[in-house]
Amino acid sequence: QVQLVQSGAEVEKPGASVKVSCMASGYTFTNYGIHWVRQAPGQRLEWMGWINAGNGKTKYSQKFQGRVTITRDTSATAAYMEVSSLRSEDTAVYYCARGVYNFYCMDVWGKGTTVTVSS
Amino acid sequence: EIVLTQSPGTLSLSPGERVTLSCRASESVISTYLAWYQQKPGQAPRLLIYGASTRAGGIPDRFSGGGSGTDFTLTISSLEPEDFAVYYCQHYGSSLLTFGGGSKVEMK
């Protein structure tokens, strides 16, 4: 079955970086995109950016441009999202989700990775 | 950047009731790129509706989407106990995705 498996919870100090992985299975990885969405405690969903898994092109929300890097490894059928210069406001659950090109929605989601930023 | 405003923020309803949630865009959007998600506590969102009105795979037909231009709706014809959750609309435009603030449907 189609699934996205994310890496485990992380605890980081302010100023550090964190890299979250998202392993895809059950479909042709390069035929879809991978989006990254985060959700701070009690807050709305916030789209961060996405990668075309076929050609590796990326697009970021302006809010995260320059601080977030999304990559993929087609041989591993995995996508990665790195956030640098972490601050307490980055404490959130980070989700990866499969992107459907024609409709630009997300039809399969990972279970989420909790990132806690604390000194 | 297009802003999506959802209303109401919270509704308290009973099983069996009909509910209509609103998603209003700050400017006219392409219906093809309007989607709705359901999120339960501690879970990832689940795609319900895409293209404004097409149900995703496995979604019961009590869920329906509609609208065009700046005004879109998600209707649940008869609430089941498992439908109490937060619902988000989402739009794609100019290479960017945005989510609305969500509408919470809670049990009365």
CSV table of C-alpha atoms in Angstrom, one decimal:
chain,number,residue,atom,x,y,z
A,1,GLN,CA,0.0,0.0,0.0
A,2,VAL,CA,1.0,3.6,-0.5
A,3,GLN,CA,2.7,5.0,2.6
A,4,LEU,CA,5.1,7.6,3.8
A,5,VAL,CA,7.2,6.8,6.8
A,6,GLN,CA,8.8,9.7,8.7
A,7,SER,CA,11.8,9.7,11.0
A,8,GLY,CA,11.4,9.9,14.7
A,9,ALA,CA,11.0,12.8,17.1
A,10,GLU,CA,13.8,15.3,17.5
A,11,VAL,CA,14.8,17.7,20.3
A,12,GLU,CA,17.1,20.5,19.3
A,13,LYS,CA,18.6,23.6,20.8
A,14,PRO,CA,18.0,27.1,19.4
A,15,GLY,CA,20.3,27.8,16.6
A,16,ALA,CA,20.7,24.2,15.6
A,17,SER,CA,19.5,22.5,12.5
A,18,VAL,CA,17.2,19.5,12.1
A,19,LYS,CA,16.7,17.1,9.1
A,20,VAL,CA,13.5,15.1,8.8
A,21,SER,CA,13.2,12.2,6.4
A,22,CYS,CA,10.2,10.8,4.6
A,23,MET,CA,10.4,7.3,3.1
A,24,ALA,CA,7.9,6.5,0.3
A,25,SER,CA,6.7,3.1,-0.7
A,26,GLY,CA,3.9,1.5,-2.7
A,27,TYR,CA,4.0,3.9,-5.7
A,28,THR,CA,6.4,5.3,-8.4
A,29,PHE,CA,8.2,7.9,-6.4
A,30,THR,CA,9.2,10.1,-9.3
A,31,ASN,CA,5.6,10.5,-10.6
A,32,TYR,CA,4.5,12.6,-7.6
A,33,GLY,CA,5.7,15.6,-5.5
A,34,ILE,CA,6.4,15.6,-1.8
A,35,HIS,CA,5.1,18.5,0.3
A,36,TRP,CA,6.1,19.5,3.8
A,37,VAL,CA,3.5,21.0,6.1
A,38,ARG,CA,4.0,21.9,9.8
A,39,GLN,CA,1.6,22.4,12.6
A,40,ALA,CA,2.6,24.2,15.8
A,41,PRO,CA,0.7,23.1,19.0
A,42,GLY,CA,-2.9,24.1,18.7
A,43,GLN,CA,-2.3,26.0,15.5
A,44,ARG,CA,-3.4,25.7,11.8
A,45,LEU,CA,-1.6,23.7,9.1
A,46,GLU,CA,1.2,25.7,7.5
A,47,TRP,CA,2.6,24.8,4.1
A,48,MET,CA,6.4,25.0,4.0
A,49,GLY,CA,7.3,23.9,0.5
A,50,TRP,CA,7.5,21.0,-1.9
A,51,ILE,CA,9.8,19.1,-4.3
A,52,ASN,CA,9.1,17.6,-7.6
A,53,ALA,CA,10.4,14.1,-7.0
A,54,GLY,CA,11.0,13.5,-10.7
A,55,ASN,CA,13.3,16.5,-11.5
A,56,GLY,CA,14.2,17.7,-8.0
A,57,LYS,CA,12.8,21.2,-8.5
A,58,THR,CA,11.6,22.9,-5.3
A,59,LYS,CA,9.3,25.7,-4.3
A,60,TYR,CA,9.2,27.2,-0.8
A,61,SER,CA,6.8,29.4,1.1
A,62,GLN,CA,8.2,32.8,1.3
A,63,LYS,CA,8.2,32.5,5.1
A,64,PHE,CA,10.7,29.6,5.0
A,65,GLN,CA,12.7,30.6,2.0
A,66,GLY,CA,16.4,30.5,2.9
A,67,ARG,CA,16.0,28.6,6.1
A,68,VAL,CA,14.4,25.4,4.8
A,69,THR,CA,15.9,23.0,2.3
A,70,ILE,CA,14.0,20.1,0.7
A,71,THR,CA,15.8,17.4,-1.1
A,72,ARG,CA,15.1,13.9,-2.4
A,73,ASP,CA,17.0,10.7,-3.1
A,74,THR,CA,15.3,8.8,-5.9
A,75,SER,CA,17.3,5.6,-5.2
A,76,ALA,CA,16.1,5.6,-1.6
A,77,THR,CA,12.6,6.9,-2.6
A,78,ALA,CA,12.9,9.4,0.2
A,79,ALA,CA,12.5,13.1,0.7
A,80,TYR,CA,14.2,15.2,3.3
A,81,MET,CA,13.4,18.5,4.9
A,82,GLU,CA,16.0,20.5,6.8
A,83,VAL,CA,15.3,23.5,8.9
A,84,SER,CA,18.3,25.6,10.0
A,85,SER,CA,18.7,28.3,12.7
A,86,LEU,CA,16.0,26.8,14.8
A,87,ARG,CA,14.0,28.9,17.3
A,88,SER,CA,11.4,28.0,19.8
A,89,GLU,CA,8.6,29.0,17.4
A,90,ASP,CA,9.7,26.1,15.2
A,91,THR,CA,8.4,23.6,17.7
A,92,ALA,CA,5.8,21.7,15.8
A,93,VAL,CA,4.7,18.5,14.1
A,94,TYR,CA,6.2,18.3,10.6
A,95,TYR,CA,4.3,16.3,8.0
A,96,CYS,CA,5.4,15.1,4.6
A,97,ALA,CA,2.6,14.4,2.1
A,98,ARG,CA,2.4,13.1,-1.4
A,99,GLY,CA,1.4,15.8,-3.9
A,100,VAL,CA,-1.0,15.2,-6.7
A,101,TYR,CA,0.1,17.4,-9.7
A,102,ASN,CA,-3.1,18.0,-11.5
A,103,PHE,CA,-5.0,19.3,-8.5
A,104,TYR,CA,-2.1,20.4,-6.2
A,105,CYS,CA,-3.5,18.7,-3.2
A,106,MET,CA,-2.0,16.1,-0.9
A,107,ASP,CA,-3.5,12.6,-0.9
A,108,VAL,CA,-1.2,10.5,1.3
A,109,TRP,CA,0.3,11.8,4.5
A,110,GLY,CA,3.0,10.7,6.8
A,111,LYS,CA,2.2,10.3,10.5
A,112,GLY,CA,4.3,13.4,11.4
A,113,THR,CA,7.6,14.1,13.2
A,114,THR,CA,7.6,16.1,16.4
A,115,VAL,CA,10.4,18.6,16.5
A,116,THR,CA,10.9,20.4,19.9
A,117,VAL,CA,13.3,23.3,20.1
A,118,SER,CA,14.3,24.0,23.6
A,119,SER,CA,17.4,25.2,25.5
B,1,GLU,CA,-0.9,35.8,-1.6
B,2,ILE,CA,-4.4,34.5,-1.4
B,3,VAL,CA,-5.9,34.3,2.1
B,4,LEU,CA,-8.5,31.6,2.9
B,5,THR,CA,-10.9,32.4,5.7
B,6,GLN,CA,-13.0,29.6,7.2
B,7,SER,CA,-16.2,29.9,9.1
B,8,PRO,CA,-17.5,29.2,11.6
B,9,GLY,CA,-14.5,28.7,13.8
B,10,THR,CA,-16.3,26.1,15.9
B,11,LEU,CA,-19.7,24.4,15.7
B,12,SER,CA,-21.3,22.3,18.4
B,13,LEU,CA,-23.6,19.7,16.8
B,14,SER,CA,-25.2,16.3,17.4
B,15,PRO,CA,-24.9,13.2,15.4
B,16,GLY,CA,-27.3,13.1,12.5
B,17,GLU,CA,-27.3,16.9,12.0
B,18,ARG,CA,-26.3,18.5,8.7
B,19,VAL,CA,-23.4,20.9,8.6
B,20,THR,CA,-22.0,23.3,6.0
B,21,LEU,CA,-18.6,24.8,6.4
B,22,SER,CA,-17.4,27.9,4.5
B,23,CYS,CA,-14.1,28.7,3.0
B,24,ARG,CA,-13.8,32.2,1.5
B,25,ALA,CA,-10.8,33.3,-0.6
B,26,SER,CA,-9.5,36.8,-0.6
B,27,GLU,CA,-9.7,36.8,-4.4
B,28,SER,CA,-11.2,34.5,-7.1
B,29,VAL,CA,-9.4,31.2,-7.3
B,30,ILE,CA,-9.5,28.2,-9.7
B,31,SER,CA,-11.8,25.6,-8.4
B,32,THR,CA,-9.5,22.8,-9.7
B,33,TYR,CA,-7.0,23.8,-7.0
B,34,LEU,CA,-9.4,23.9,-4.0
B,35,ALA,CA,-9.2,21.0,-1.5
B,36,TRP,CA,-10.7,20.0,1.9
B,37,TYR,CA,-9.0,18.0,4.6
B,38,GLN,CA,-10.2,16.4,7.9
B,39,GLN,CA,-7.9,16.2,10.9
B,40,LYS,CA,-8.6,14.4,14.1
B,41,PRO,CA,-6.6,15.0,17.3
B,42,GLY,CA,-3.1,13.4,17.1
B,43,GLN,CA,-3.5,12.4,13.5
B,44,ALA,CA,-2.3,13.6,10.2
B,45,PRO,CA,-4.8,15.4,7.9
B,46,ARG,CA,-6.9,13.3,5.5
B,47,LEU,CA,-7.8,14.4,2.0
B,48,LEU,CA,-11.6,14.6,1.7
B,49,ILE,CA,-12.3,16.7,-1.4
B,50,TYR,CA,-10.2,17.9,-4.3
B,51,GLY,CA,-11.1,20.0,-7.3
B,52,ALA,CA,-13.6,21.7,-5.1
B,53,SER,CA,-16.2,18.9,-5.5
B,54,THR,CA,-14.6,15.5,-6.1
B,55,ARG,CA,-14.5,13.1,-3.2
B,56,ALA,CA,-11.1,11.4,-2.6
B,57,GLY,CA,-10.9,7.7,-2.6
B,58,GLY,CA,-12.8,6.0,0.2
B,59,ILE,CA,-14.6,9.1,1.4
B,60,PRO,CA,-18.3,8.5,2.2
B,61,ASP,CA,-20.9,10.2,0.0
B,62,ARG,CA,-22.2,12.2,3.0
B,63,PHE,CA,-19.3,14.5,2.4
B,64,SER,CA,-19.8,16.9,-0.5
B,65,GLY,CA,-18.0,20.0,-1.7
B,66,GLY,CA,-19.1,22.9,-3.8
B,67,GLY,CA,-18.6,26.5,-4.8
B,68,SER,CA,-16.7,28.6,-7.2
B,69,GLY,CA,-14.9,32.0,-7.4
B,70,THR,CA,-14.3,33.1,-3.9
B,71,ASP,CA,-16.8,31.0,-1.9
B,72,PHE,CA,-16.6,27.3,-1.3
B,73,THR,CA,-18.4,24.9,1.0
B,74,LEU,CA,-18.0,21.5,2.6
B,75,THR,CA,-21.2,19.8,3.6
B,76,ILE,CA,-21.7,16.8,5.7
B,77,SER,CA,-25.2,15.6,5.1
B,78,SER,CA,-25.6,13.7,8.4
B,79,LEU,CA,-22.9,13.7,11.0
B,80,GLU,CA,-21.5,10.4,12.2
B,81,PRO,CA,-19.6,10.2,15.5
B,82,GLU,CA,-16.3,9.8,13.6
B,83,ASP,CA,-16.9,13.1,11.7
B,84,PHE,CA,-16.2,15.3,14.8
B,85,ALA,CA,-12.9,16.8,13.8
B,86,VAL,CA,-11.2,19.9,12.4
B,87,TYR,CA,-11.7,20.7,8.7
B,88,TYR,CA,-9.3,22.7,6.6
B,89,CYS,CA,-9.6,24.1,3.1
B,90,GLN,CA,-6.5,24.5,1.0
B,91,HIS,CA,-5.7,26.3,-2.2
B,92,TYR,CA,-2.9,26.3,-4.8
B,93,GLY,CA,-2.0,29.3,-6.8
B,94,SER,CA,1.1,31.0,-8.1
B,95,SER,CA,3.2,28.0,-7.1
B,96,LEU,CA,2.2,28.4,-3.5
B,97,LEU,CA,-0.2,26.4,-1.3
B,98,THR,CA,-2.2,28.0,1.5
B,99,PHE,CA,-4.5,26.6,4.2
B,100,GLY,CA,-7.5,28.2,5.9
B,101,GLY,CA,-7.6,28.5,9.6
B,102,GLY,CA,-9.8,25.5,10.1
B,103,SER,CA,-13.3,24.9,11.4
B,104,LYS,CA,-13.8,22.6,14.3
B,105,VAL,CA,-16.9,20.5,14.5
B,106,GLU,CA,-17.5,19.3,18.1
B,107,MET,CA,-20.1,17.2,19.7
B,108,LYS,CA,-22.8,19.0,21.6
